[in-house]
Amino acid sequence: MVSSKESMDCPVESPPLPNNPYKDPDDGRQRFLLELEFVQCLANPTYIHYLAQNRYFEDEAFIGYLKYLQYWQRPEYIKFIMYPHCLFFLELLQNANFRNAMAHPGSKELAHRQQYFFWKNYRNNRLKHILPRPLPEPAAPPVPLHLCLHPYLRTLKLHLHHCPL
């Protein structure tokens, strides 16, 4: 039998306690990727329609989650977004009227068409703002009157000019 004094001299080693027992083992990378993927799914009007049809927008916890996801609009996160329309739709989803409207197929189609036309015309619309506009033509010097007259009137004027009065 080991005396209590001996057990104090040779303590049994226990595993070290982690600094933060609640810390995510992958430092939040998986959560980051899942939230990024979900936010980018919101760029698809058909997916938003699916969420509305399945009554996700009636769940207050889900509405709170959509509000929480607005942090993706901050500069340190927005750089990871590949589909910027998702942030536009995320902003629209903060409005109950939009959430209710997206339950109707016509609203889904309208949003899809508007998105299509945005993509279709994006380049041309951007070029209008990026490319320099041509400088206006300089004003031409006034043309002498005798060059503007009809050829017959010019000859008549010349004859009158040479005739003494």
PDB file of C-alpha atoms in Angstrom:
ATOM      1  CA  MET A   1       0.000   0.000   0.000  1.00  0.00           C
ATOM      2  CA  VAL A   2       1.283   3.435  -0.893  1.00  0.00           C
ATOM      3  CA  SER A   3       1.224   6.090   1.759  1.00  0.00           C
ATOM      4  CA  SER A   4      -0.398   9.446   1.082  1.00  0.00           C
ATOM      5  CA  LYS A   5       3.006  11.083   1.300  1.00  0.00           C
ATOM      6  CA  GLU A   6       4.342   8.936  -1.541  1.00  0.00           C
ATOM      7  CA  SER A   7       1.341   9.676  -3.745  1.00  0.00           C
ATOM      8  CA  MET A   8       2.023  13.382  -3.357  1.00  0.00           C
ATOM      9  CA  ASP A   9       5.600  12.950  -4.449  1.00  0.00           C
ATOM     10  CA  CYS A  10       4.666  11.141  -7.684  1.00  0.00           C
ATOM     11  CA  PRO A  11       1.426  12.612  -8.897  1.00  0.00           C
ATOM     12  CA  VAL A  12      -0.420  10.820 -11.673  1.00  0.00           C
ATOM     13  CA  GLU A  13      -0.292  12.906 -14.825  1.00  0.00           C
ATOM     14  CA  SER A  14      -3.673  13.891 -16.207  1.00  0.00           C
ATOM     15  CA  PRO A  15      -4.156  15.221 -19.726  1.00  0.00           C
ATOM     16  CA  PRO A  16      -3.822  18.995 -19.950  1.00  0.00           C
ATOM     17  CA  LEU A  17      -7.083  20.908 -19.999  1.00  0.00           C
ATOM     18  CA  PRO A  18      -7.732  22.814 -23.189  1.00  0.00           C
ATOM     19  CA  ASN A  19      -7.682  26.588 -22.896  1.00  0.00           C
ATOM     20  CA  ASN A  20     -11.231  26.851 -24.219  1.00  0.00           C
ATOM     21  CA  PRO A  21     -13.232  23.618 -24.082  1.00  0.00           C
ATOM     22  CA  TYR A  22     -15.911  25.143 -26.357  1.00  0.00           C
ATOM     23  CA  LYS A  23     -13.545  26.208 -29.103  1.00  0.00           C
ATOM     24  CA  ASP A  24     -14.359  24.889 -32.547  1.00  0.00           C
ATOM     25  CA  PRO A  25     -11.713  22.308 -33.559  1.00  0.00           C
ATOM     26  CA  ASP A  26     -11.398  23.780 -37.068  1.00  0.00           C
ATOM     27  CA  ASP A  27     -11.465  27.411 -35.838  1.00  0.00           C
ATOM     28  CA  GLY A  28     -14.882  28.037 -37.413  1.00  0.00           C
ATOM     29  CA  ARG A  29     -13.834  27.189 -40.947  1.00  0.00           C
ATOM     30  CA  GLN A  30     -16.672  24.718 -41.480  1.00  0.00           C
ATOM     31  CA  ARG A  31     -19.275  27.169 -40.154  1.00  0.00           C
ATOM     32  CA  PHE A  32     -17.817  29.905 -42.345  1.00  0.00           C
ATOM     33  CA  LEU A  33     -18.065  27.711 -45.446  1.00  0.00           C
ATOM     34  CA  LEU A  34     -21.599  26.541 -44.642  1.00  0.00           C
ATOM     35  CA  GLU A  35     -22.844  30.079 -44.095  1.00  0.00           C
ATOM     36  CA  LEU A  36     -21.069  31.297 -47.231  1.00  0.00           C
ATOM     37  CA  GLU A  37     -22.674  28.527 -49.276  1.00  0.00           C
ATOM     38  CA  PHE A  38     -26.128  29.233 -47.849  1.00  0.00           C
ATOM     39  CA  VAL A  39     -25.855  32.991 -48.421  1.00  0.00           C
ATOM     40  CA  GLN A  40     -24.795  32.427 -52.029  1.00  0.00           C
ATOM     41  CA  CYS A  41     -27.767  30.096 -52.588  1.00  0.00           C
ATOM     42  CA  LEU A  42     -29.935  33.160 -51.986  1.00  0.00           C
ATOM     43  CA  ALA A  43     -28.807  34.497 -55.379  1.00  0.00           C
ATOM     44  CA  ASN A  44     -31.202  31.966 -56.936  1.00  0.00           C
ATOM     45  CA  PRO A  45     -34.855  33.152 -57.051  1.00  0.00           C
ATOM     46  CA  THR A  46     -35.981  29.532 -57.481  1.00  0.00           C
ATOM     47  CA  TYR A  47     -34.319  28.601 -54.179  1.00  0.00           C
ATOM     48  CA  ILE A  48     -35.961  31.558 -52.440  1.00  0.00           C
ATOM     49  CA  HIS A  49     -39.290  30.391 -53.890  1.00  0.00           C
ATOM     50  CA  TYR A  50     -38.576  26.913 -52.498  1.00  0.00           C
ATOM     51  CA  LEU A  51     -37.933  28.372 -49.041  1.00  0.00           C
ATOM     52  CA  ALA A  52     -41.177  30.345 -49.222  1.00  0.00           C
ATOM     53  CA  GLN A  53     -43.202  27.353 -50.453  1.00  0.00           C
ATOM     54  CA  ASN A  54     -41.890  25.211 -47.614  1.00  0.00           C
ATOM     55  CA  ARG A  55     -42.766  27.914 -45.066  1.00  0.00           C
ATOM     56  CA  TYR A  56     -39.267  28.610 -43.844  1.00  0.00           C
ATOM     57  CA  PHE A  57     -40.162  32.297 -43.804  1.00  0.00           C
ATOM     58  CA  GLU A  58     -42.866  31.651 -41.207  1.00  0.00           C
ATOM     59  CA  ASP A  59     -40.251  30.504 -38.685  1.00  0.00           C
ATOM     60  CA  GLU A  60     -39.055  33.398 -36.505  1.00  0.00           C
ATOM     61  CA  ALA A  61     -35.751  31.606 -35.846  1.00  0.00           C
ATOM     62  CA  PHE A  62     -35.108  31.412 -39.593  1.00  0.00           C
ATOM     63  CA  ILE A  63     -35.938  35.116 -40.000  1.00  0.00           C
ATOM     64  CA  GLY A  64     -33.474  35.834 -37.203  1.00  0.00           C
ATOM     65  CA  TYR A  65     -30.865  33.751 -39.021  1.00  0.00           C
ATOM     66  CA  LEU A  66     -31.401  35.800 -42.188  1.00  0.00           C
ATOM     67  CA  LYS A  67     -30.908  38.962 -40.144  1.00  0.00           C
ATOM     68  CA  TYR A  68     -27.734  37.504 -38.608  1.00  0.00           C
ATOM     69  CA  LEU A  69     -26.346  36.701 -42.073  1.00  0.00           C
ATOM     70  CA  GLN A  70     -26.230  40.375 -42.991  1.00  0.00           C
ATOM     71  CA  TYR A  71     -22.672  40.444 -41.656  1.00  0.00           C
ATOM     72  CA  TRP A  72     -21.680  39.159 -45.121  1.00  0.00           C
ATOM     73  CA  GLN A  73     -22.149  42.718 -46.384  1.00  0.00           C
ATOM     74  CA  ARG A  74     -19.147  43.904 -44.380  1.00  0.00           C
ATOM     75  CA  PRO A  75     -15.912  44.417 -46.365  1.00  0.00           C
ATOM     76  CA  GLU A  76     -13.953  41.698 -44.574  1.00  0.00           C
ATOM     77  CA  TYR A  77     -16.546  39.100 -45.640  1.00  0.00           C
ATOM     78  CA  ILE A  78     -17.893  40.448 -48.913  1.00  0.00           C
ATOM     79  CA  LYS A  79     -14.626  39.616 -50.662  1.00  0.00           C
ATOM     80  CA  PHE A  80     -15.539  35.909 -50.437  1.00  0.00           C
ATOM     81  CA  ILE A  81     -18.884  36.349 -52.219  1.00  0.00           C
ATOM     82  CA  MET A  82     -18.907  35.121 -55.818  1.00  0.00           C
ATOM     83  CA  TYR A  83     -22.586  35.845 -56.553  1.00  0.00           C
ATOM     84  CA  PRO A  84     -23.287  39.424 -55.446  1.00  0.00           C
ATOM     85  CA  HIS A  85     -27.006  39.101 -56.180  1.00  0.00           C
ATOM     86  CA  CYS A  86     -27.224  36.982 -53.044  1.00  0.00           C
ATOM     87  CA  LEU A  87     -26.600  40.095 -50.940  1.00  0.00           C
ATOM     88  CA  PHE A  88     -29.306  41.977 -52.819  1.00  0.00           C
ATOM     89  CA  PHE A  89     -31.796  39.175 -52.179  1.00  0.00           C
ATOM     90  CA  LEU A  90     -30.642  38.848 -48.560  1.00  0.00           C
ATOM     91  CA  GLU A  91     -31.502  42.522 -48.108  1.00  0.00           C
ATOM     92  CA  LEU A  92     -34.904  42.020 -49.768  1.00  0.00           C
ATOM     93  CA  LEU A  93     -35.607  39.014 -47.535  1.00  0.00           C
ATOM     94  CA  GLN A  94     -35.533  41.315 -44.508  1.00  0.00           C
ATOM     95  CA  ASN A  95     -38.913  42.595 -45.764  1.00  0.00           C
ATOM     96  CA  ALA A  96     -41.986  40.460 -44.916  1.00  0.00           C
ATOM     97  CA  ASN A  97     -43.817  41.594 -48.072  1.00  0.00           C
ATOM     98  CA  PHE A  98     -41.011  40.295 -50.286  1.00  0.00           C
ATOM     99  CA  ARG A  99     -40.892  36.991 -48.391  1.00  0.00           C
ATOM    100  CA  ASN A 100     -44.645  36.534 -48.872  1.00  0.00           C
ATOM    101  CA  ALA A 101     -44.495  37.514 -52.542  1.00  0.00           C
ATOM    102  CA  MET A 102     -41.789  34.952 -53.299  1.00  0.00           C
ATOM    103  CA  ALA A 103     -44.247  32.168 -52.434  1.00  0.00           C
ATOM    104  CA  HIS A 104     -46.031  32.908 -55.729  1.00  0.00           C
ATOM    105  CA  PRO A 105     -44.585  31.445 -58.947  1.00  0.00           C
ATOM    106  CA  GLY A 106     -45.183  34.709 -60.827  1.00  0.00           C
ATOM    107  CA  SER A 107     -42.953  36.617 -58.410  1.00  0.00           C
ATOM    108  CA  LYS A 108     -40.245  33.996 -58.768  1.00  0.00           C
ATOM    109  CA  GLU A 109     -40.408  34.300 -62.559  1.00  0.00           C
ATOM    110  CA  LEU A 110     -40.333  38.090 -62.407  1.00  0.00           C
ATOM    111  CA  ALA A 111     -37.251  38.057 -60.161  1.00  0.00           C
ATOM    112  CA  HIS A 112     -35.594  35.501 -62.435  1.00  0.00           C
ATOM    113  CA  ARG A 113     -36.292  37.571 -65.573  1.00  0.00           C
ATOM    114  CA  GLN A 114     -35.031  40.761 -63.958  1.00  0.00           C
ATOM    115  CA  GLN A 115     -31.854  38.973 -62.926  1.00  0.00           C
ATOM    116  CA  TYR A 116     -31.414  37.612 -66.460  1.00  0.00           C
ATOM    117  CA  PHE A 117     -31.780  41.057 -68.026  1.00  0.00           C
ATOM    118  CA  PHE A 118     -29.334  42.508 -65.512  1.00  0.00           C
ATOM    119  CA  TRP A 119     -26.730  39.931 -66.524  1.00  0.00           C
ATOM    120  CA  LYS A 120     -27.527  40.324 -70.202  1.00  0.00           C
ATOM    121  CA  ASN A 121     -27.008  44.100 -70.172  1.00  0.00           C
ATOM    122  CA  TYR A 122     -24.445  44.404 -67.388  1.00  0.00           C
ATOM    123  CA  ARG A 123     -21.418  44.810 -69.653  1.00  0.00           C
ATOM    124  CA  ASN A 124     -22.992  47.452 -71.871  1.00  0.00           C
ATOM    125  CA  ASN A 125     -24.371  49.354 -68.899  1.00  0.00           C
ATOM    126  CA  ARG A 126     -20.948  49.334 -67.198  1.00  0.00           C
ATOM    127  CA  LEU A 127     -19.181  50.453 -70.365  1.00  0.00           C
ATOM    128  CA  LYS A 128     -21.443  53.491 -70.559  1.00  0.00           C
ATOM    129  CA  HIS A 129     -20.068  54.605 -67.201  1.00  0.00           C
ATOM    130  CA  ILE A 130     -16.466  53.472 -67.651  1.00  0.00           C
ATOM    131  CA  LEU A 131     -15.567  54.542 -71.178  1.00  0.00           C
ATOM    132  CA  PRO A 132     -14.770  58.203 -71.636  1.00  0.00           C
ATOM    133  CA  ARG A 133     -17.345  60.118 -73.584  1.00  0.00           C
ATOM    134  CA  PRO A 134     -16.136  61.726 -76.810  1.00  0.00           C
ATOM    135  CA  LEU A 135     -15.383  65.409 -76.558  1.00  0.00           C
ATOM    136  CA  PRO A 136     -17.923  67.668 -78.199  1.00  0.00           C
ATOM    137  CA  GLU A 137     -16.953  68.879 -81.634  1.00  0.00           C
ATOM    138  CA  PRO A 138     -15.421  72.344 -81.535  1.00  0.00           C
ATOM    139  CA  ALA A 139     -17.687  75.035 -82.915  1.00  0.00           C
ATOM    140  CA  ALA A 140     -16.927  75.661 -86.556  1.00  0.00           C
ATOM    141  CA  PRO A 141     -16.028  79.220 -87.535  1.00  0.00           C
ATOM    142  CA  PRO A 142     -18.898  81.025 -89.229  1.00  0.00           C
ATOM    143  CA  VAL A 143     -19.082  80.479 -92.953  1.00  0.00           C
ATOM    144  CA  PRO A 144     -18.967  83.657 -95.057  1.00  0.00           C
ATOM    145  CA  LEU A 145     -22.371  84.568 -96.436  1.00  0.00           C
ATOM    146  CA  HIS A 146     -21.278  84.436-100.052  1.00  0.00           C
ATOM    147  CA  LEU A 147     -20.438  80.704 -99.623  1.00  0.00           C
ATOM    148  CA  CYS A 148     -23.875  79.927 -98.200  1.00  0.00           C
ATOM    149  CA  LEU A 149     -25.809  81.444-101.075  1.00  0.00           C
ATOM    150  CA  HIS A 150     -27.181  79.444-103.937  1.00  0.00           C
ATOM    151  CA  PRO A 151     -24.768  79.490-106.910  1.00  0.00           C
ATOM    152  CA  TYR A 152     -27.177  81.607-108.983  1.00  0.00           C
ATOM    153  CA  LEU A 153     -27.444  84.181-106.185  1.00  0.00           C
ATOM    154  CA  ARG A 154     -23.700  84.220-105.813  1.00  0.00           C
ATOM    155  CA  THR A 155     -23.228  85.119-109.476  1.00  0.00           C
ATOM    156  CA  LEU A 156     -25.946  87.738-109.202  1.00  0.00           C
ATOM    157  CA  LYS A 157     -24.253  89.230-106.161  1.00  0.00           C
ATOM    158  CA  LEU A 158     -20.948  89.287-107.995  1.00  0.00           C
ATOM    159  CA  HIS A 159     -22.547  91.073-110.944  1.00  0.00           C
ATOM    160  CA  LEU A 160     -24.194  93.591-108.672  1.00  0.00           C
ATOM    161  CA  HIS A 161     -20.973  94.139-106.880  1.00  0.00           C
ATOM    162  CA  HIS A 162     -19.212  95.068-110.116  1.00  0.00           C
ATOM    163  CA  CYS A 163     -21.970  97.265-111.462  1.00  0.00           C
ATOM    164  CA  PRO A 164     -21.819 100.929-110.624  1.00  0.00           C
ATOM    165  CA  LEU A 165     -24.977 102.419-109.189  1.00  0.00           C
TER     166      LEU A 165
END
